[in-house]
Short mmCIF file of C-alpha atoms and ligand atoms in Angstrom, two decimals:
data_model
loop_
_atom_site.label_atom_id
_atom_site.label_comp_id
_atom_site.label_asym_id
_atom_site.label_seq_id
_atom_site.Cartn_x
_atom_site.Cartn_y
_atom_site.Cartn_z
CA MET A 1 -3.33 -11.24 -9.59
CA SER A 2 -0.77 -11.79 -6.75
CA ALA A 3 -1.44 -9.95 -3.50
CA ALA A 4 1.88 -8.15 -3.73
CA GLN A 5 1.12 -6.61 -7.02
CA ARG A 6 -2.45 -5.52 -6.22
CA ARG A 7 -3.30 -1.92 -5.59
CA SER A 8 -6.60 -0.10 -5.21
CA VAL A 9 -7.20 2.77 -7.72
CA ILE A 10 -9.80 5.53 -7.65
CA LEU A 11 -12.13 4.63 -10.46
CA GLY A 12 -14.80 7.40 -9.73
CA THR A 13 -15.86 10.15 -7.39
CA GLY A 14 -19.01 11.89 -6.62
CA SER A 15 -20.62 14.40 -4.03
CA GLU A 16 -23.95 15.61 -2.92
CA LEU A 17 -24.51 19.02 -1.31
CA PRO A 18 -28.09 19.74 0.14
CA ASN A 19 -29.80 22.68 -1.44
CA LYS A 20 -30.50 24.63 1.70
CA ILE A 21 -27.94 27.38 2.33
CA ILE A 22 -27.26 29.16 5.57
CA THR A 23 -25.11 32.26 5.20
CA ASN A 24 -23.02 33.95 7.91
CA GLU A 25 -25.49 36.77 7.68
CA ASP A 26 -28.42 34.17 8.45
CA LEU A 27 -26.35 33.24 11.62
CA GLU A 28 -26.04 36.87 12.67
CA ARG A 29 -29.78 36.62 13.31
CA LEU A 30 -29.49 33.46 15.44
CA VAL A 31 -26.47 34.20 17.73
CA GLU A 32 -24.35 37.04 18.78
CA THR A 33 -21.77 36.71 15.78
CA SER A 34 -20.78 38.55 12.63
CA ASP A 35 -19.92 37.63 8.98
CA GLU A 36 -16.49 39.35 9.67
CA TRP A 37 -15.62 37.39 12.78
CA ILE A 38 -16.76 34.00 11.01
CA THR A 39 -14.70 34.92 7.96
CA VAL A 40 -11.63 36.02 9.70
CA ARG A 41 -11.44 33.16 12.11
CA THR A 42 -12.49 30.35 9.88
CA GLY A 43 -12.81 31.38 6.22
CA ILE A 44 -16.42 29.95 6.17
CA LYS A 45 -18.99 32.09 4.43
CA GLN A 46 -21.95 29.61 3.98
CA ARG A 47 -22.85 26.09 4.63
CA ARG A 48 -25.54 23.66 3.51
CA VAL A 49 -28.24 21.85 5.77
CA LEU A 50 -29.97 18.80 5.07
CA GLU A 51 -33.76 19.40 4.83
CA GLU A 52 -36.07 18.04 7.51
CA GLY A 53 -37.39 14.54 6.91
CA LYS A 54 -34.28 13.31 5.21
CA GLY A 55 -31.47 11.22 6.48
CA ASN A 56 -27.84 10.74 5.90
CA ALA A 57 -28.13 7.90 3.42
CA ASP A 58 -30.28 10.38 1.22
CA MET A 59 -27.24 12.51 0.74
CA ALA A 60 -24.78 9.41 0.44
CA TYR A 61 -27.04 7.84 -2.19
CA HIS A 62 -26.76 10.82 -4.72
CA ALA A 63 -22.98 11.06 -4.02
CA ALA A 64 -22.79 7.34 -4.67
CA LEU A 65 -24.67 7.39 -7.86
CA ARG A 66 -22.31 9.98 -9.32
CA ALA A 67 -19.35 8.15 -8.38
CA LEU A 68 -20.66 4.94 -9.76
CA GLU A 69 -21.45 6.61 -12.90
CA ASP A 70 -18.05 8.14 -13.07
CA ALA A 71 -16.45 4.68 -12.42
CA ASP A 72 -18.87 3.06 -15.11
CA LEU A 73 -19.78 0.44 -12.55
CA GLU A 74 -23.15 -0.72 -11.46
CA ALA A 75 -24.26 -0.87 -7.77
CA LYS A 76 -25.21 -4.61 -8.18
CA ASP A 77 -21.41 -5.27 -8.80
CA LEU A 78 -20.19 -3.62 -5.72
CA ASP A 79 -18.36 -5.98 -3.23
CA ALA A 80 -18.40 -3.64 -0.21
CA ILE A 81 -19.85 -0.24 1.02
CA VAL A 82 -17.81 1.41 3.83
CA MET A 83 -19.20 4.66 5.09
CA GLY A 84 -17.37 7.08 7.46
CA THR A 85 -20.09 8.76 9.44
CA VAL A 86 -21.06 9.92 13.02
CA THR A 87 -24.53 10.87 12.08
CA ALA A 88 -26.13 7.54 10.95
CA ASP A 89 -29.72 7.51 9.95
CA TYR A 90 -30.42 5.29 13.00
CA PRO A 91 -28.44 4.37 16.17
CA PHE A 92 -28.41 0.92 14.34
CA PRO A 93 -28.11 -0.59 11.95
CA SER A 94 -25.55 1.29 10.01
CA SER A 95 -26.25 3.97 7.34
CA ALA A 96 -24.13 1.81 4.83
CA CYS A 97 -26.88 -0.77 5.19
CA VAL A 98 -29.53 1.73 4.37
CA LEU A 99 -27.42 2.94 1.42
CA GLU A 100 -26.87 -0.61 0.21
CA ASP A 101 -30.64 -1.04 0.12
CA MET A 102 -31.32 2.17 -1.80
CA LEU A 103 -28.54 1.31 -4.30
CA GLY A 104 -29.75 -2.29 -4.60
CA ALA A 105 -26.26 -3.36 -3.99
CA ARG A 106 -27.26 -6.91 -3.00
CA LYS A 107 -23.80 -8.48 -3.26
CA ALA A 108 -21.89 -5.85 -1.02
CA PHE A 109 -21.17 -6.27 2.55
CA SER A 110 -21.72 -2.86 4.33
CA PHE A 111 -20.78 -1.11 7.44
CA ASP A 112 -20.04 2.33 9.00
CA VAL A 113 -16.85 3.64 10.35
CA ASN A 114 -16.94 6.02 13.20
CA ALA A 115 -13.93 8.15 13.26
CA ALA A 116 -15.68 11.64 12.99
CA CYS A 117 -14.03 14.16 10.63
CA SER A 118 -11.38 11.40 9.83
CA GLY A 119 -14.19 8.90 8.92
CA PHE A 120 -13.52 8.93 5.17
CA LEU A 121 -9.80 8.43 5.64
CA ASN A 122 -10.48 5.47 7.82
CA ALA A 123 -13.09 3.98 5.48
CA LEU A 124 -10.54 4.41 2.63
CA ALA A 125 -7.82 2.72 4.48
CA VAL A 126 -9.90 -0.30 5.42
CA SER A 127 -11.36 -0.68 1.86
CA ASP A 128 -7.85 -0.31 0.24
CA SER A 129 -6.57 -3.10 2.73
CA PHE A 130 -9.46 -5.35 1.79
CA ILE A 131 -8.69 -4.85 -1.90
CA ARG A 132 -4.99 -5.42 -1.57
CA SER A 133 -5.55 -8.52 0.38
CA GLY A 134 -7.73 -9.91 -2.26
CA LEU A 135 -10.74 -10.17 -0.20
CA ILE A 136 -12.75 -7.96 -2.63
CA ASN A 137 -12.19 -6.41 -6.06
CA ASN A 138 -13.94 -3.13 -5.40
CA ALA A 139 -15.56 -0.85 -2.85
CA LEU A 140 -17.84 2.12 -2.51
CA VAL A 141 -16.10 4.37 0.06
CA VAL A 142 -18.34 7.18 1.51
CA GLY A 143 -17.90 10.00 3.83
CA SER A 144 -21.36 11.53 4.91
CA ASP A 145 -22.43 13.47 7.76
CA ALA A 146 -25.31 15.77 8.80
CA LEU A 147 -23.68 17.51 11.64
CA SER A 148 -26.57 20.23 11.48
CA ARG A 149 -28.55 17.47 13.41
CA LEU A 150 -26.22 17.58 16.29
CA LEU A 151 -25.83 21.41 16.57
CA ASN A 152 -26.85 23.66 19.41
CA TRP A 153 -28.07 26.66 17.29
CA GLU A 154 -27.72 28.85 20.33
CA ASP A 155 -24.06 28.12 20.74
CA ARG A 156 -21.98 30.54 18.52
CA THR A 157 -18.78 28.72 19.29
CA THR A 158 -19.95 25.50 17.29
CA CYS A 159 -23.08 26.31 15.16
CA ILE A 160 -21.10 28.57 12.84
CA LEU A 161 -18.65 25.88 11.84
CA PHE A 162 -20.37 22.92 10.39
CA GLY A 163 -22.37 21.88 7.34
CA ASP A 164 -23.94 18.75 5.75
CA ALA A 165 -22.67 16.92 2.76
CA ALA A 166 -21.83 13.47 1.24
CA GLY A 167 -18.78 12.47 -0.89
CA ALA A 168 -18.07 9.10 -2.32
CA VAL A 169 -15.29 7.27 -4.03
CA VAL A 170 -15.31 3.92 -5.97
CA LEU A 171 -12.07 2.02 -5.56
CA GLY A 172 -11.18 -0.92 -7.76
CA ALA A 173 -8.29 -3.47 -7.89
CA SER A 174 -5.67 -2.84 -10.43
CA GLU A 175 -2.14 -4.28 -11.47
CA ASN A 176 -0.82 -1.09 -12.72
CA GLY A 177 1.74 -0.48 -10.15
CA ASP A 178 2.20 3.19 -10.72
CA LYS A 179 -1.30 4.32 -10.14
CA GLY A 180 -3.51 4.07 -7.13
CA ILE A 181 -3.54 4.41 -3.28
CA LEU A 182 0.23 4.42 -2.46
CA SER A 183 0.00 4.55 1.35
CA THR A 184 -2.53 5.13 4.22
CA ARG A 185 -1.81 6.15 7.90
CA LEU A 186 -4.36 6.39 10.70
CA ARG A 187 -3.96 7.53 14.28
CA THR A 188 -6.11 8.04 17.37
CA ASP A 189 -5.57 9.71 20.78
CA GLY A 190 -8.40 8.69 23.12
CA SER A 191 -7.42 10.84 26.03
CA HIS A 192 -9.15 13.70 24.10
CA VAL A 193 -12.48 12.05 23.99
CA LYS A 194 -14.22 14.97 25.82
CA THR A 195 -12.50 17.86 23.92
CA LEU A 196 -14.99 17.30 21.02
CA TYR A 197 -18.17 15.19 21.65
CA VAL A 198 -21.71 14.85 22.09
CA PRO A 199 -22.25 14.02 25.83
CA ALA A 200 -25.56 12.23 25.62
CA GLY A 201 -27.48 9.67 23.72
CA GLY A 202 -25.13 6.76 23.94
CA SER A 203 -25.01 3.99 26.52
CA ARG A 204 -23.08 5.94 29.11
CA ASN A 205 -25.62 8.71 29.16
CA PRO A 206 -28.76 7.56 27.51
CA THR A 207 -31.44 9.94 26.33
CA ASN A 208 -33.75 11.24 29.00
CA PRO A 209 -35.94 14.26 29.55
CA GLU A 210 -33.04 15.90 31.61
CA THR A 211 -30.35 15.30 28.78
CA VAL A 212 -32.65 16.99 26.22
CA GLN A 213 -33.37 19.86 28.54
CA ASN A 214 -29.81 20.39 29.12
CA ASN A 215 -28.79 20.30 25.36
CA GLU A 216 -26.52 17.37 25.97
CA HIS A 217 -27.37 15.96 22.52
CA THR A 218 -25.43 18.56 20.88
CA ILE A 219 -21.74 19.04 19.92
CA THR A 220 -19.50 20.15 22.88
CA MET A 221 -16.02 21.44 21.76
CA ASN A 222 -12.95 23.07 23.22
CA GLY A 223 -12.04 24.63 19.83
CA LYS A 224 -8.55 26.03 20.71
CA GLU A 225 -7.47 22.55 21.71
CA VAL A 226 -8.69 20.89 18.63
CA PHE A 227 -6.90 23.64 16.48
CA LYS A 228 -3.76 23.24 18.13
CA THR A 229 -3.47 19.54 18.02
CA ALA A 230 -4.87 19.44 14.31
CA VAL A 231 -2.19 21.23 12.85
CA ARG A 232 0.67 19.34 14.57
CA SER A 233 -0.93 15.99 14.11
CA MET A 234 -1.86 16.42 10.33
CA GLU A 235 1.62 17.57 9.60
CA GLU A 236 3.29 14.52 11.34
CA ILE A 237 0.91 11.89 9.78
CA SER A 238 1.22 13.42 6.20
CA ARG A 239 5.04 13.23 6.47
CA GLN A 240 4.65 9.63 7.47
CA ALA A 241 2.16 8.76 4.68
CA LEU A 242 4.53 10.43 2.10
CA LYS A 243 7.60 8.60 3.37
CA ASP A 244 5.58 5.25 3.19
CA ALA A 245 4.56 6.19 -0.30
CA GLY A 246 8.33 6.85 -1.33
CA VAL A 247 7.40 10.44 -2.50
CA THR A 248 8.57 13.89 -1.35
CA ILE A 249 6.39 16.76 -0.65
CA ASP A 250 7.78 18.47 -3.78
CA GLN A 251 6.23 15.68 -5.85
CA VAL A 252 2.69 16.23 -4.46
CA SER A 253 0.54 18.27 -7.02
CA LEU A 254 -2.35 18.89 -4.73
CA VAL A 255 -3.02 18.66 -0.92
CA ILE A 256 -6.66 17.94 -0.04
CA PRO A 257 -7.01 18.70 3.66
CA HIS A 258 -10.02 18.34 6.04
CA GLN A 259 -11.89 21.59 5.45
CA ALA A 260 -12.31 22.61 9.17
CA ASN A 261 -10.78 26.09 9.34
CA ARG A 262 -8.78 28.11 6.74
CA ARG A 263 -6.25 29.08 9.46
CA ILE A 264 -5.72 25.32 10.32
CA ILE A 265 -5.12 24.65 6.62
CA GLU A 266 -2.71 27.64 6.07
CA ALA A 267 -0.60 26.58 9.23
CA LEU A 268 -0.60 23.01 7.92
CA ALA A 269 0.61 24.09 4.52
CA GLU A 270 3.44 26.35 5.94
CA ARG A 271 4.68 23.65 8.18
CA LEU A 272 4.72 21.08 5.13
CA HIS A 273 6.27 23.86 2.96
CA VAL A 274 3.54 23.65 0.49
CA PRO A 275 2.48 26.82 -1.34
CA MET A 276 -1.26 27.44 -1.00
CA GLU A 277 -1.84 27.17 -4.88
CA LYS A 278 -1.34 23.55 -4.21
CA VAL A 279 -3.93 23.26 -1.39
CA MET A 280 -7.61 22.58 -2.14
CA ILE A 281 -9.97 24.80 -0.18
CA ASN A 282 -13.75 24.91 -0.49
CA LEU A 283 -14.73 25.33 3.10
CA ASP A 284 -15.92 29.04 2.22
CA LYS A 285 -18.92 27.33 0.44
CA TYR A 286 -19.69 24.40 2.66
CA GLY A 287 -18.07 24.83 6.24
CA ASN A 288 -16.79 21.79 8.01
CA THR A 289 -18.64 18.78 6.70
CA SER A 290 -16.98 16.26 8.89
CA ALA A 291 -16.34 12.77 7.15
CA ALA A 292 -17.75 14.40 3.76
CA SER A 293 -15.12 17.18 3.59
CA VAL A 294 -12.17 15.23 2.01
CA PRO A 295 -14.15 13.34 -0.68
CA VAL A 296 -16.21 16.42 -1.48
CA ALA A 297 -13.09 18.38 -2.01
CA LEU A 298 -11.44 15.43 -3.96
CA ASP A 299 -14.57 15.19 -6.25
CA GLU A 300 -14.63 19.13 -6.75
CA ALA A 301 -10.78 18.86 -7.55
CA ARG A 302 -11.22 16.19 -10.07
CA ARG A 303 -14.31 17.60 -11.83
CA THR A 304 -12.55 21.23 -12.12
CA GLY A 305 -9.44 19.72 -13.57
CA ARG A 306 -7.22 20.34 -10.61
CA ILE A 307 -6.14 16.62 -10.81
CA LYS A 308 -4.62 15.25 -13.89
CA ALA A 309 -3.34 11.95 -14.83
CA GLY A 310 -0.11 11.02 -13.06
CA ASP A 311 -0.64 13.70 -10.38
CA VAL A 312 0.28 12.75 -6.74
CA VAL A 313 -2.32 13.75 -4.21
CA LEU A 314 -2.13 14.01 -0.46
CA LEU A 315 -5.15 13.61 1.61
CA ASN A 316 -5.37 14.40 5.43
CA ALA A 317 -7.95 14.89 8.14
CA PHE A 318 -8.25 15.34 11.81
CA GLY A 319 -11.19 15.28 14.18
CA ALA A 320 -13.04 14.03 17.35
CA GLY A 321 -11.39 11.25 19.20
CA PHE A 322 -8.97 12.58 18.58
CA ALA A 323 -8.78 10.56 15.27
CA TRP A 324 -6.59 11.50 12.25
CA GLY A 325 -5.20 10.12 9.07
CA ALA A 326 -3.54 10.81 5.82
CA ALA A 327 -3.34 9.02 2.41
CA VAL A 328 -1.12 9.48 -0.69
CA GLY A 329 -2.41 8.40 -4.23
CA ARG A 330 -1.35 8.69 -7.68
CA PHE A 331 -4.16 9.31 -10.30
O1 UT7 B 401 -12.94 18.87 12.46
C1 UT7 B 401 -12.66 19.30 13.79
C2 UT7 B 401 -13.67 20.09 14.36
N1 UT7 B 401 -13.45 21.23 15.07
C3 UT7 B 401 -12.61 22.22 14.50
O2 UT7 B 401 -12.07 22.16 13.49
C4 UT7 B 401 -12.42 23.43 15.36
C5 UT7 B 401 -11.03 23.92 15.51
N2 UT7 B 401 -10.93 25.29 16.20
C6 UT7 B 401 -11.32 26.30 15.50
O3 UT7 B 401 -11.49 26.34 14.37
C7 UT7 B 401 -11.20 27.71 16.39
O4 UT7 B 401 -10.68 27.32 17.57
C8 UT7 B 401 -12.60 28.43 16.41
C9 UT7 B 401 -12.98 28.96 15.04
C10 UT7 B 401 -13.60 27.35 16.88
C11 UT7 B 401 -12.53 29.48 17.34
O5 UT7 B 401 -11.47 30.49 16.80
P1 UT7 B 401 -10.54 30.91 18.00
O6 UT7 B 401 -9.58 31.89 17.28
O7 UT7 B 401 -9.81 29.88 18.63
O8 UT7 B 401 -11.31 31.76 19.00
P2 UT7 B 401 -11.57 31.68 20.59
O9 UT7 B 401 -12.20 30.50 21.00
O10 UT7 B 401 -10.17 32.00 21.17
O11 UT7 B 401 -12.35 32.83 20.83
C12 UT7 B 401 -11.95 34.30 20.73
C13 UT7 B 401 -13.26 35.18 21.09
C14 UT7 B 401 -13.84 34.81 22.39
O12 UT7 B 401 -14.26 36.05 23.09
P3 UT7 B 401 -13.28 36.56 24.27
O13 UT7 B 401 -13.15 35.50 25.34
O14 UT7 B 401 -11.87 36.96 23.59
O15 UT7 B 401 -14.04 37.75 24.58
C15 UT7 B 401 -15.24 33.93 21.96
O16 UT7 B 401 -16.03 34.14 23.02
O17 UT7 B 401 -14.28 35.08 20.12
C16 UT7 B 401 -15.57 34.79 20.72
N3 UT7 B 401 -16.30 33.95 19.95
C17 UT7 B 401 -17.20 34.55 18.95
N4 UT7 B 401 -17.21 35.67 18.55
C18 UT7 B 401 -18.12 36.01 17.50
C19 UT7 B 401 -16.43 32.54 19.80
N5 UT7 B 401 -17.25 32.34 18.83
C20 UT7 B 401 -17.66 33.42 18.21
C21 UT7 B 401 -18.60 33.73 17.17
N6 UT7 B 401 -18.76 34.91 16.82
N7 UT7 B 401 -19.19 32.64 16.39
#
């Protein structure tokens, strides 16, 4: 295969949602909020939480097994594992390494990508580039996060939004020029680091009794600022990715946006002139699952028959950093 002809195609998808469900009514008992407020302002009704004693890679493992089965590929034949996450099992090494061991994917090189809610898009873009360059022939691309571990359950502005999940995609090299990842685009704006972040636990502000006492190991967010920038940025990068792919928005069968807030998604759809019937939404069931949100929604869309052969799909995401991205693919 010459480098110019190569493309990566999605061979399989999988996802994993923890069993434990926290409803809006459950949250009413924890903080001063209401099912009505959460539903109207976000569209979220419930979210899943990873059980105690388990780590990120435990979720990723089950998502990966389903994606591999769907792709009809064995873990031992994987060339690479790239995982988007901000809630790795350990500060180091990567959750991708933990996952590699669980899967027995001994041939694969593995690493994590830290781009928050855009982590899966970044992992997808990196893996797609590796495949197109000829460096590898396949990759397991994962988005997996357990943000419940970083929540202050007394902060009603954040604890109502997030949930835990993992999604995975198996990419393989193909010479069929029509199908596959047609374009990827990534952006960041580091001037917004403190708009959405975890203040302590890193090298700048290491863990000590005071940081724990002050709840500095939990998510701090200016939600309004994120909201505003998310809509504008996802619209812009989606248009760029579509242009790169040489397709118009009318040719897109399904938009799979990051599942952060129903109002963000509706505003984005309006700006892109896409009817809501063509937009995948499952945040009512899972909340914002960070890097897992796009691959989980993609897997659900495929398994429920919302994506058919030949369909053009637009993925996009936005999150902490700020980091955002978009990808266009044909199935
Ligand atoms: O992947 C990226 C991750 N982050 C995001 O996607 C967040 C994006 N931002 C958002 O989704 C929205 O900004 C939020 C859902 C976080 C907040 O919605 P909003 O419409 O921007 O509300 P607000 O922050 O302007 O708050 C309105 C009011 C405030 O009360 P006052 O000042 O008007 O009296 C808040 O204190 O709602 C209050 N409030 C709540 N009330 C009940 C904030 N959180 C809650 C709550 N329950 N959970």
